[in-house]
Short mmCIF file of C-alpha atoms and ligand atoms in Angstrom, two decimals:
data_model
loop_
_atom_site.label_atom_id
_atom_site.label_comp_id
_atom_site.label_asym_id
_atom_site.label_seq_id
_atom_site.Cartn_x
_atom_site.Cartn_y
_atom_site.Cartn_z
CA MET A 123 -21.06 26.71 35.50
CA ASP A 124 -25.03 27.20 34.60
CA LYS A 125 -27.83 26.10 36.58
CA LEU A 126 -31.38 26.15 36.53
CA GLU A 127 -33.52 27.19 39.43
CA VAL A 128 -37.60 25.82 39.04
CA TYR A 129 -40.78 26.73 40.99
CA GLY A 130 -43.04 23.91 40.62
CA ALA A 131 -46.33 22.89 41.05
CA ARG A 132 -47.63 24.82 38.05
CA LYS A 133 -49.75 23.71 35.36
CA LEU A 134 -48.39 23.76 31.75
CA LYS A 135 -50.60 25.26 29.55
CA GLY A 136 -50.77 26.25 25.75
CA LYS A 137 -48.75 25.54 22.50
CA VAL A 138 -45.28 24.31 21.72
CA LEU A 139 -43.26 24.12 18.74
CA ILE A 140 -40.88 21.25 18.32
CA SER A 141 -37.48 21.87 16.86
CA GLY A 142 -35.64 19.98 14.65
CA SER A 143 -34.19 16.72 15.44
CA LYS A 144 -30.65 16.48 17.09
CA ASN A 145 -30.05 12.87 16.28
CA ALA A 146 -30.85 13.06 12.62
CA SER A 147 -29.40 16.42 12.20
CA LEU A 148 -26.08 14.79 13.41
CA PRO A 149 -25.96 12.10 10.81
CA ILE A 150 -26.61 14.27 7.99
CA LEU A 151 -24.05 16.85 8.91
CA ALA A 152 -21.83 13.54 8.46
CA ALA A 153 -22.93 12.63 5.27
CA SER A 154 -22.34 16.47 3.94
CA ILE A 155 -18.49 15.40 3.81
CA LEU A 156 -19.51 13.30 0.85
CA SER A 157 -20.42 16.30 -1.59
CA ASN A 158 -18.57 18.87 -3.14
CA LYS A 159 -21.86 20.84 -4.03
CA LYS A 160 -23.85 23.22 -2.09
CA ILE A 161 -25.80 22.02 0.60
CA ILE A 162 -28.56 23.78 2.66
CA LEU A 163 -29.99 22.49 6.04
CA LYS A 164 -33.19 23.96 7.62
CA ASN A 165 -34.90 22.80 10.60
CA LEU A 166 -31.29 22.42 12.45
CA PRO A 167 -32.28 22.77 16.35
CA ASN A 168 -29.98 25.36 17.99
CA VAL A 169 -28.44 22.98 20.32
CA LYS A 170 -25.01 22.47 21.63
CA ASP A 171 -24.24 18.80 19.68
CA ILE A 172 -25.20 20.51 16.43
CA LYS A 173 -22.69 23.41 17.60
CA THR A 174 -19.63 21.00 17.80
CA MET A 175 -20.64 19.31 14.92
CA ILE A 176 -20.48 21.99 12.68
CA LYS A 177 -17.37 23.29 14.40
CA LEU A 178 -15.54 19.34 13.62
CA LEU A 179 -16.59 20.03 10.21
CA GLY A 180 -14.95 23.88 9.99
CA SER A 181 -12.08 22.23 11.39
CA ILE A 182 -11.20 19.68 8.73
CA GLY A 183 -11.54 22.37 6.08
CA SER A 184 -15.58 22.48 5.37
CA SER A 185 -17.07 26.00 4.63
CA VAL A 186 -20.37 26.34 6.90
CA ARG A 187 -22.30 29.46 7.29
CA TYR A 188 -25.45 30.20 9.17
CA LEU A 189 -28.34 31.63 6.98
CA LYS A 190 -30.92 34.31 8.22
CA ASN A 191 -31.24 31.99 11.99
CA LYS A 192 -28.84 29.40 13.88
CA ASN A 193 -31.29 27.27 12.29
CA SER A 194 -30.31 27.11 8.99
CA ILE A 195 -26.96 26.79 7.28
CA GLU A 196 -24.90 26.29 3.74
CA ILE A 197 -22.48 23.75 3.71
CA LYS A 198 -20.08 23.54 0.94
CA ASN A 199 -16.98 21.49 0.75
CA LYS A 200 -13.26 22.21 -1.05
CA SER A 201 -12.02 19.23 -3.08
CA LYS A 202 -9.80 18.13 -0.18
CA ILE A 203 -10.53 18.10 3.46
CA LYS A 204 -8.64 16.98 6.58
CA THR A 205 -9.47 13.49 7.49
CA PHE A 206 -9.17 14.07 11.17
CA ALA A 207 -11.15 14.73 14.28
CA SER A 208 -9.74 15.42 17.35
CA TYR A 209 -10.56 14.15 21.18
CA ASN A 210 -11.58 17.69 21.78
CA LEU A 211 -14.54 17.44 19.80
CA VAL A 212 -15.65 13.65 19.59
CA LYS A 213 -15.55 13.61 23.35
CA THR A 214 -18.49 15.58 24.27
CA MET A 215 -20.54 14.20 21.44
CA ARG A 216 -20.40 10.72 20.17
CA ALA A 217 -21.93 11.04 16.99
CA GLY A 218 -18.92 12.51 16.26
CA ILE A 219 -17.65 8.78 14.54
CA LEU A 220 -20.41 9.00 12.02
CA VAL A 221 -17.80 11.21 10.25
CA LEU A 222 -15.45 8.09 9.47
CA GLY A 223 -17.46 6.54 6.82
CA PRO A 224 -17.70 9.22 4.62
CA MET A 225 -14.10 10.24 5.21
CA LEU A 226 -13.39 6.60 4.19
CA ALA A 227 -15.34 6.66 1.09
CA LYS A 228 -14.29 9.91 -0.39
CA TYR A 229 -10.83 10.02 0.79
CA GLY A 230 -9.74 6.22 1.46
CA ASN A 231 -8.39 7.53 4.95
CA ALA A 232 -9.41 8.66 8.18
CA LYS A 233 -7.89 9.40 11.81
CA VAL A 234 -10.97 9.73 14.05
CA SER A 235 -10.78 10.04 18.00
CA THR A 236 -13.02 7.05 19.60
CA PRO A 237 -15.66 8.28 21.62
CA GLY A 238 -15.15 6.58 24.44
CA GLY A 239 -17.08 5.75 27.77
CA CYS A 240 -19.90 7.97 29.02
CA THR A 241 -22.08 8.17 32.18
CA ILE A 242 -24.62 6.21 30.22
CA GLY A 243 -21.81 3.25 29.79
CA VAL A 244 -19.31 1.67 27.87
CA ARG A 245 -20.83 2.44 24.14
CA PRO A 246 -18.42 0.76 22.06
CA ILE A 247 -17.53 1.23 18.06
CA ASP A 248 -17.13 -2.45 17.32
CA ILE A 249 -20.30 -2.85 14.87
CA HIS A 250 -19.46 0.37 12.96
CA LEU A 251 -15.63 -0.52 12.52
CA LYS A 252 -16.32 -4.50 11.63
CA ALA A 253 -18.79 -3.64 9.16
CA LEU A 254 -16.72 -1.00 7.65
CA GLY A 255 -13.94 -3.56 7.33
CA LYS A 256 -16.38 -5.68 5.12
CA LEU A 257 -16.32 -2.86 2.58
CA GLY A 258 -12.81 -3.10 2.96
CA VAL A 259 -11.23 -0.57 5.33
CA ASN A 260 -8.73 -1.55 7.43
CA TYR A 261 -8.01 -0.01 10.73
CA LYS A 262 -6.56 -0.16 14.19
CA ILE A 263 -7.10 1.49 17.41
CA ILE A 264 -4.23 3.27 18.59
CA ASP A 265 -3.84 5.68 21.26
CA GLY A 266 -7.57 6.37 21.59
CA TYR A 267 -7.49 7.13 17.94
CA VAL A 268 -9.09 5.07 15.15
CA TYR A 269 -6.97 4.99 12.36
CA ALA A 270 -8.61 3.59 8.84
CA ASN A 271 -8.05 3.51 5.53
CA SER A 272 -8.56 1.71 2.35
CA LYS A 273 -5.81 1.02 -0.05
CA LYS A 274 -8.81 0.86 -3.20
CA LYS A 275 -12.17 2.30 -3.34
CA LEU A 276 -14.56 1.20 -0.63
CA LYS A 277 -16.28 -1.99 -2.14
CA GLY A 278 -20.28 -3.09 -1.71
CA ALA A 279 -20.85 -5.94 0.40
CA LYS A 280 -23.59 -7.85 1.64
CA ILE A 281 -23.55 -7.07 5.58
CA LYS A 282 -25.89 -8.16 8.32
CA PHE A 283 -25.30 -6.31 11.62
CA PRO A 284 -25.27 -8.37 14.67
CA LYS A 285 -27.31 -6.29 16.67
CA ILE A 286 -29.43 -3.44 16.11
CA SER A 287 -27.29 0.04 15.93
CA VAL A 288 -28.47 3.42 14.83
CA GLY A 289 -25.31 4.83 14.47
CA ALA A 290 -23.54 1.33 12.91
CA THR A 291 -26.42 1.71 10.44
CA GLU A 292 -26.13 5.38 9.78
CA ASN A 293 -22.33 5.11 9.54
CA LEU A 294 -22.59 2.35 7.03
CA ILE A 295 -25.31 4.03 5.33
CA ILE A 296 -23.38 6.78 4.00
CA ALA A 297 -20.06 5.03 3.60
CA ALA A 298 -21.54 2.67 0.75
CA SER A 299 -23.55 5.32 -0.55
CA MET A 300 -20.02 6.23 -2.37
CA ALA A 301 -18.63 2.53 -2.26
CA GLU A 302 -18.42 0.85 -5.61
CA GLY A 303 -21.38 -1.47 -6.45
CA SER A 304 -24.25 -2.32 -4.88
CA THR A 305 -24.22 -2.71 -0.64
CA ILE A 306 -27.13 -4.73 1.18
CA LEU A 307 -27.65 -3.93 5.20
CA SER A 308 -29.58 -6.10 6.89
CA ASN A 309 -31.10 -6.18 10.43
CA CYS A 310 -30.95 -2.20 10.45
CA ALA A 311 -31.86 0.14 12.82
CA ILE A 312 -35.20 1.60 11.54
CA GLU A 313 -35.41 4.88 13.45
CA PRO A 314 -37.26 7.87 11.84
CA GLU A 315 -33.80 9.36 12.30
CA VAL A 316 -32.06 6.77 9.90
CA LYS A 317 -34.95 7.00 7.17
CA ASP A 318 -34.51 10.94 7.27
CA LEU A 319 -30.48 10.14 6.69
CA VAL A 320 -31.76 8.14 3.69
CA ASN A 321 -33.86 10.82 2.13
CA PHE A 322 -31.39 13.34 2.60
CA ILE A 323 -28.78 11.39 0.65
CA ASN A 324 -31.31 10.28 -2.19
CA CYS A 325 -32.21 14.16 -2.69
CA MET A 326 -28.16 14.77 -3.07
CA GLY A 327 -28.48 11.92 -5.96
CA GLY A 328 -27.67 9.15 -3.63
CA LYS A 329 -29.49 6.05 -4.29
CA ILE A 330 -30.70 4.07 -1.32
CA LYS A 331 -33.70 1.79 -1.37
CA TRP A 332 -35.60 0.05 1.54
CA ILE A 333 -35.84 -3.64 0.16
CA GLY A 334 -37.25 -5.17 3.81
CA LYS A 335 -38.32 -3.78 7.17
CA ARG A 336 -34.53 -3.89 8.70
CA THR A 337 -33.30 -4.37 5.09
CA ILE A 338 -31.73 -1.34 2.74
CA LYS A 339 -29.87 -1.98 -0.61
CA ILE A 340 -27.54 0.83 -1.83
CA GLU A 341 -26.02 1.68 -5.08
CA GLY A 342 -22.85 3.87 -4.64
CA VAL A 343 -22.62 6.69 -6.69
CA LYS A 344 -19.28 8.65 -7.56
CA ASN A 345 -21.12 12.32 -7.29
CA PHE A 346 -23.48 14.31 -5.46
CA LYS A 347 -25.77 17.26 -6.95
CA GLU A 348 -27.09 20.33 -5.19
CA VAL A 349 -29.39 20.14 -2.24
CA LYS A 350 -31.46 21.98 0.02
CA TYR A 351 -33.46 19.64 2.63
CA THR A 352 -35.43 20.26 5.76
CA ILE A 353 -34.64 18.33 8.80
CA MET A 354 -37.54 15.81 10.43
CA PRO A 355 -39.05 17.65 14.18
CA ASP A 356 -37.37 15.88 17.43
CA ARG A 357 -39.76 13.04 18.11
CA ILE A 358 -37.53 12.76 21.82
CA GLU A 359 -38.22 16.62 22.11
CA ALA A 360 -42.16 15.71 21.46
CA GLY A 361 -42.14 12.88 23.72
CA THR A 362 -40.37 15.53 26.22
CA TYR A 363 -43.62 17.66 26.40
CA LEU A 364 -46.45 15.39 26.36
CA ILE A 365 -45.03 13.83 29.49
CA ALA A 366 -44.29 17.66 30.78
CA ALA A 367 -47.97 17.95 30.32
CA ALA A 368 -48.97 14.68 32.11
CA VAL A 369 -46.69 15.09 34.85
CA THR A 370 -48.37 18.78 35.74
CA GLU A 371 -51.80 18.09 35.09
CA GLY A 372 -51.80 20.55 32.10
CA ASN A 373 -52.71 21.00 28.93
CA LEU A 374 -51.03 21.06 25.92
CA LYS A 375 -50.87 21.38 21.84
CA ILE A 376 -47.88 20.35 20.60
CA LEU A 377 -46.96 21.40 17.16
CA GLY A 378 -44.43 20.60 14.05
CA ILE A 379 -44.76 16.98 15.05
CA ASN A 380 -45.79 14.24 12.77
CA PRO A 381 -47.78 11.65 15.09
CA ASN A 382 -46.86 8.98 13.00
CA ILE A 383 -43.49 8.43 14.53
CA ILE A 384 -44.37 8.13 17.68
CA ARG A 385 -47.22 6.45 17.97
CA THR A 386 -45.78 3.72 20.68
CA GLU A 387 -45.09 6.76 23.15
CA ILE A 388 -48.35 7.85 22.19
CA GLU A 389 -50.20 4.21 23.01
CA ILE A 390 -48.32 3.83 26.03
CA LEU A 391 -49.43 7.32 27.26
CA LYS A 392 -53.20 6.88 26.39
CA LYS A 393 -52.75 3.40 28.54
CA LEU A 394 -51.12 5.42 31.70
CA GLY A 395 -54.33 7.43 31.42
CA LEU A 396 -54.25 10.80 29.64
CA LYS A 397 -56.05 12.08 27.30
CA ILE A 398 -54.55 12.86 23.85
CA LYS A 399 -55.87 13.98 20.09
CA ILE A 400 -54.15 13.73 17.18
CA GLU A 401 -54.53 16.31 14.34
CA LYS A 402 -52.13 16.20 11.00
CA ASN A 403 -49.24 17.87 12.31
CA GLN A 404 -50.34 17.96 16.10
CA ILE A 405 -50.99 16.29 19.32
CA ASN A 406 -53.17 17.78 22.01
CA VAL A 407 -52.70 16.44 25.57
CA VAL A 408 -54.69 16.76 28.67
CA GLY A 409 -53.16 15.37 32.03
CA VAL A 410 -55.14 13.48 34.85
CA LYS A 411 -55.23 12.94 38.18
CA ASP A 412 -55.12 9.23 38.42
CA ILE A 413 -51.83 7.61 36.33
CA LYS A 414 -52.05 3.76 36.10
CA SER A 415 -49.09 1.93 36.33
CA ILE A 416 -47.16 -0.31 33.43
CA ASN A 417 -44.51 -2.60 33.12
CA LEU A 418 -42.53 -1.42 30.30
CA LYS A 419 -39.13 -2.06 28.44
CA THR A 420 -37.25 -0.01 26.26
CA SER A 421 -36.11 -1.35 22.65
CA PRO A 422 -35.06 -0.15 19.38
CA TYR A 423 -37.52 1.57 17.28
CA PRO A 424 -40.79 1.34 16.99
CA GLY A 425 -40.34 0.18 20.37
CA PHE A 426 -40.05 2.59 23.63
CA PRO A 427 -36.92 4.46 23.27
CA THR A 428 -34.16 4.58 25.73
CA ASP A 429 -33.75 8.14 25.21
CA LEU A 430 -37.60 9.02 27.14
CA GLN A 431 -36.99 6.51 29.70
CA ALA A 432 -35.78 8.74 32.35
CA GLN A 433 -39.03 11.19 31.41
CA LEU A 434 -41.53 8.13 31.82
CA MET A 435 -40.07 7.37 34.86
CA VAL A 436 -41.21 10.34 36.38
CA LEU A 437 -44.68 9.98 35.29
CA LEU A 438 -44.72 6.33 36.64
CA CYS A 439 -43.70 8.27 40.29
CA MET A 440 -47.00 9.32 40.13
CA SER A 441 -49.35 6.08 39.56
CA LYS A 442 -50.77 4.53 42.61
CA LYS A 443 -49.26 1.12 41.76
CA ILE A 444 -45.87 -0.11 41.30
CA SER A 445 -44.43 0.24 37.43
CA THR A 446 -40.72 -1.24 36.09
CA ILE A 447 -39.01 -0.26 33.22
CA SER A 448 -36.52 -2.64 32.03
CA GLU A 449 -33.67 -0.50 30.11
CA GLU A 450 -32.57 -2.71 27.34
CA ILE A 451 -30.58 -0.33 25.24
CA PHE A 452 -27.70 1.29 27.41
CA GLU A 453 -26.48 -0.89 30.62
CA ASN A 454 -26.22 2.13 32.74
CA ARG A 455 -28.99 4.83 32.25
CA PHE A 456 -30.62 5.07 35.79
CA MET A 457 -28.77 7.77 36.99
CA HIS A 458 -31.37 10.07 37.20
CA VAL A 459 -32.77 7.57 39.91
CA ALA A 460 -30.39 8.43 43.20
CA GLU A 461 -31.53 12.16 42.36
CA LEU A 462 -35.24 11.62 41.61
CA ASN A 463 -35.36 9.17 44.81
CA ARG A 464 -33.82 12.63 46.94
CA MET A 465 -36.64 14.50 45.67
CA GLY A 466 -39.07 11.97 47.23
CA ALA A 467 -39.37 9.27 44.65
CA LYS A 468 -39.00 5.45 45.66
CA ILE A 469 -37.69 3.90 42.77
CA LYS A 470 -35.09 0.70 43.51
CA THR A 471 -33.32 -0.56 40.60
CA LYS A 472 -31.66 -4.43 40.62
CA GLY A 473 -29.30 -4.65 36.96
CA ASN A 474 -30.99 -3.16 34.57
CA LYS A 475 -34.65 -3.02 35.96
CA ALA A 476 -36.17 -0.10 37.61
CA PHE A 477 -39.14 -0.67 40.42
CA ILE A 478 -41.04 2.15 40.79
CA GLU A 479 -43.17 2.49 43.82
CA GLY A 480 -45.48 5.40 42.28
CA ASN A 481 -47.45 7.74 44.95
CA THR A 482 -44.69 9.94 45.20
CA LYS A 483 -45.04 13.60 46.47
CA PHE A 484 -42.12 15.66 44.81
CA LYS A 485 -40.24 17.87 47.20
CA SER A 486 -37.88 20.17 45.91
CA ALA A 487 -34.08 19.68 46.64
CA GLU A 488 -30.64 20.75 45.22
CA LEU A 489 -30.00 17.97 42.34
CA MET A 490 -26.90 17.44 39.70
CA ALA A 491 -28.01 16.72 35.92
CA THR A 492 -25.94 13.46 34.46
CA ASP A 493 -26.79 13.25 31.10
CA LEU A 494 -28.62 14.62 28.72
CA ARG A 495 -32.28 12.66 29.29
CA ALA A 496 -31.41 12.37 32.62
CA SER A 497 -31.28 16.12 33.02
CA VAL A 498 -34.50 16.87 31.96
CA SER A 499 -36.22 14.14 34.00
CA LEU A 500 -35.03 16.35 37.13
CA ILE A 501 -36.25 19.50 35.17
CA LEU A 502 -39.86 17.00 34.78
CA ALA A 503 -39.76 16.43 38.84
CA ALA A 504 -38.72 19.88 39.41
CA LEU A 505 -42.19 21.04 37.39
CA ILE A 506 -44.36 18.98 39.66
CA ALA A 507 -42.70 19.77 43.26
CA LYS A 508 -43.57 22.89 45.58
CA GLY A 509 -40.94 25.30 46.34
CA LYS A 510 -37.53 25.68 44.61
CA THR A 511 -35.38 23.21 43.28
CA THR A 512 -32.00 24.09 41.89
CA ILE A 513 -30.85 22.13 39.07
CA ASN A 514 -26.71 22.14 38.84
CA ARG A 515 -24.46 21.05 35.43
CA ILE A 516 -26.77 21.42 32.96
CA TYR A 517 -24.76 21.60 30.33
CA HIS A 518 -25.69 18.30 29.10
CA LEU A 519 -29.52 19.73 29.00
CA ASP A 520 -27.84 22.76 26.29
CA ARG A 521 -26.83 19.16 24.36
CA GLY A 522 -30.05 18.47 23.04
CA TYR A 523 -32.86 20.80 23.96
CA GLU A 524 -33.50 23.99 22.09
CA GLU A 525 -34.53 26.78 24.53
CA ILE A 526 -36.17 24.74 27.06
CA GLU A 527 -36.46 27.38 29.74
CA LYS A 528 -37.96 29.72 26.71
CA LYS A 529 -40.42 27.17 25.80
CA LEU A 530 -41.26 26.07 29.37
CA ARG A 531 -41.61 29.80 30.54
CA LYS A 532 -44.05 30.12 27.87
CA LEU A 533 -46.38 27.44 28.94
CA GLY A 534 -46.33 29.15 32.32
CA ALA A 535 -43.64 27.31 34.21
CA LYS A 536 -41.56 29.40 36.53
CA ILE A 537 -37.62 28.29 35.31
CA LYS A 538 -34.74 30.89 35.40
CA ARG A 539 -31.22 30.06 34.27
CA VAL A 540 -28.65 31.36 36.65
CA SER A 541 -25.07 31.56 35.04
C1 LIG B 885 -28.25 6.77 18.59
C2 LIG B 885 -28.55 7.98 19.25
C3 LIG B 885 -29.20 7.96 21.27
C4 LIG B 885 -29.92 6.99 21.36
C5 LIG B 885 -29.42 5.66 20.82
C6 LIG B 885 -30.13 4.20 20.76
C7 LIG B 885 -27.66 9.45 18.06
C8 LIG B 885 -26.52 10.89 17.96
N1 LIG B 885 -27.64 9.08 19.37
O1 LIG B 885 -27.17 6.39 19.82
O2 LIG B 885 -29.69 9.20 21.35
O3 LIG B 885 -30.11 6.20 22.78
O4 LIG B 885 -29.19 5.74 19.76
O5 LIG B 885 -31.69 4.70 20.70
O6 LIG B 885 -28.52 9.21 17.39
N2 LIG B 885 -23.19 -1.09 20.34
C9 LIG B 885 -22.28 -1.96 20.33
N3 LIG B 885 -21.13 -1.99 19.56
C10 LIG B 885 -21.27 -0.66 18.63
C11 LIG B 885 -22.34 0.14 18.79
C12 LIG B 885 -23.41 0.47 19.80
O7 LIG B 885 -22.30 -2.52 21.41
O8 LIG B 885 -20.32 -0.62 17.75
C13 LIG B 885 -24.09 -0.99 21.34
C14 LIG B 885 -24.65 0.10 22.03
O9 LIG B 885 -23.86 -0.05 23.27
C15 LIG B 885 -25.98 0.12 22.79
C16 LIG B 885 -26.56 -0.59 21.54
O10 LIG B 885 -25.84 -0.79 20.34
O11 LIG B 885 -26.20 -0.78 23.91
C17 LIG B 885 -27.15 0.84 21.22
O12 LIG B 885 -26.41 1.51 20.36
P1 LIG B 885 -26.66 2.61 19.26
O13 LIG B 885 -28.16 2.32 18.28
O14 LIG B 885 -25.66 2.29 18.43
O15 LIG B 885 -26.30 4.03 19.93
P2 LIG B 885 -26.01 5.25 19.26
O16 LIG B 885 -26.07 5.30 17.55
O17 LIG B 885 -24.72 5.46 19.96
#
């Protein structure tokens, strides 16, 4: 199994180009099931989750081929596909559940594996299923599979989500795009990735409009047209590099990112003392010695993202005073704490709250990565620590960060993969 060896205590300097967004690509790939016309997607990140989703599309009969490089693909669907997503493909990538909506909207039936639990929590799909039920879907869960069908075409409805869910909002947007009549979804997630999905569907002929801050109106359509679409940049990757500059007291130019989609993160990092300058599609960041402390909660967009919580925690370890982070989205997302403490951090947790003491001098260690964002937080800590840190079980990292070692090496990090 691959592991990473990092020799830390080096300042990162230079330019880094942000890849396409994993979390925008996944629902857009799922939405491709709706159409029988040619779809060209550009700026997909070349990461494991995207390969798994492409494999899933292949397994149901879509023809997907790479164009020029692994960042652009062409998708073409036959008039009939298999409406089945197996456990093997959904187990590593929860977003597999996003194929449920389009399969039901187009073919009226689907058998899709439930995603099951993962290290960061139970991750239920009740909100997806109940909302699909309102469009006319009947469903049962038997032996870990959702069996769903609708006798007639899905029918538009008014649906208010009981809780903000990115995945449920996306599944319903996709399903309602091909339902009969109009659907109004309220209390929607408004993450930029949800907006990218809406733009994509509209570009291929969908009729979706934001009619309120968290409310969307969708007029179902029968057919879609050919489309060429460029996926938005990955705001979590951009945030990770901003923090990498901060923890190494480096100086980075982060390219290819629209700063508007990470305003909250930038404001918080500025409050912590970082020097950040914004240009059109570029953020310049300079790390400083004195990091201030903060009390912070993760929350749905436009709040501070749970997907950057682990990375920010590493930076807060370097502050002079105590900081706290409340994790409000997932119930078990402090898996990185034990590993960071093994490197010398002083973090205690109580329920969903972490107390970060600060003044940490990170020491190198042998570590185990637990989930995608936790893995990258260990790399950040390793970039600070003197000596060699080994991070085991890095397959989580490959799910979501394109060429991370190559990008970090270009910035001056000493990092290598050992197979
Ligand atoms: C997406 C992102 C993930 C991010 C998360 C929150 C993708 C592929 N993944 O995950 O990186 O961390 O948003 O920003 O885009 N919930 C229920 N029932 C449901 C669905 C969700 O109770 O049916 C709960 C979840 O357990 C969680 C909360 O709602 O506590 C938010 O989850 P959700 O927004 O759905 O996250 P994902 O779409 O899975």
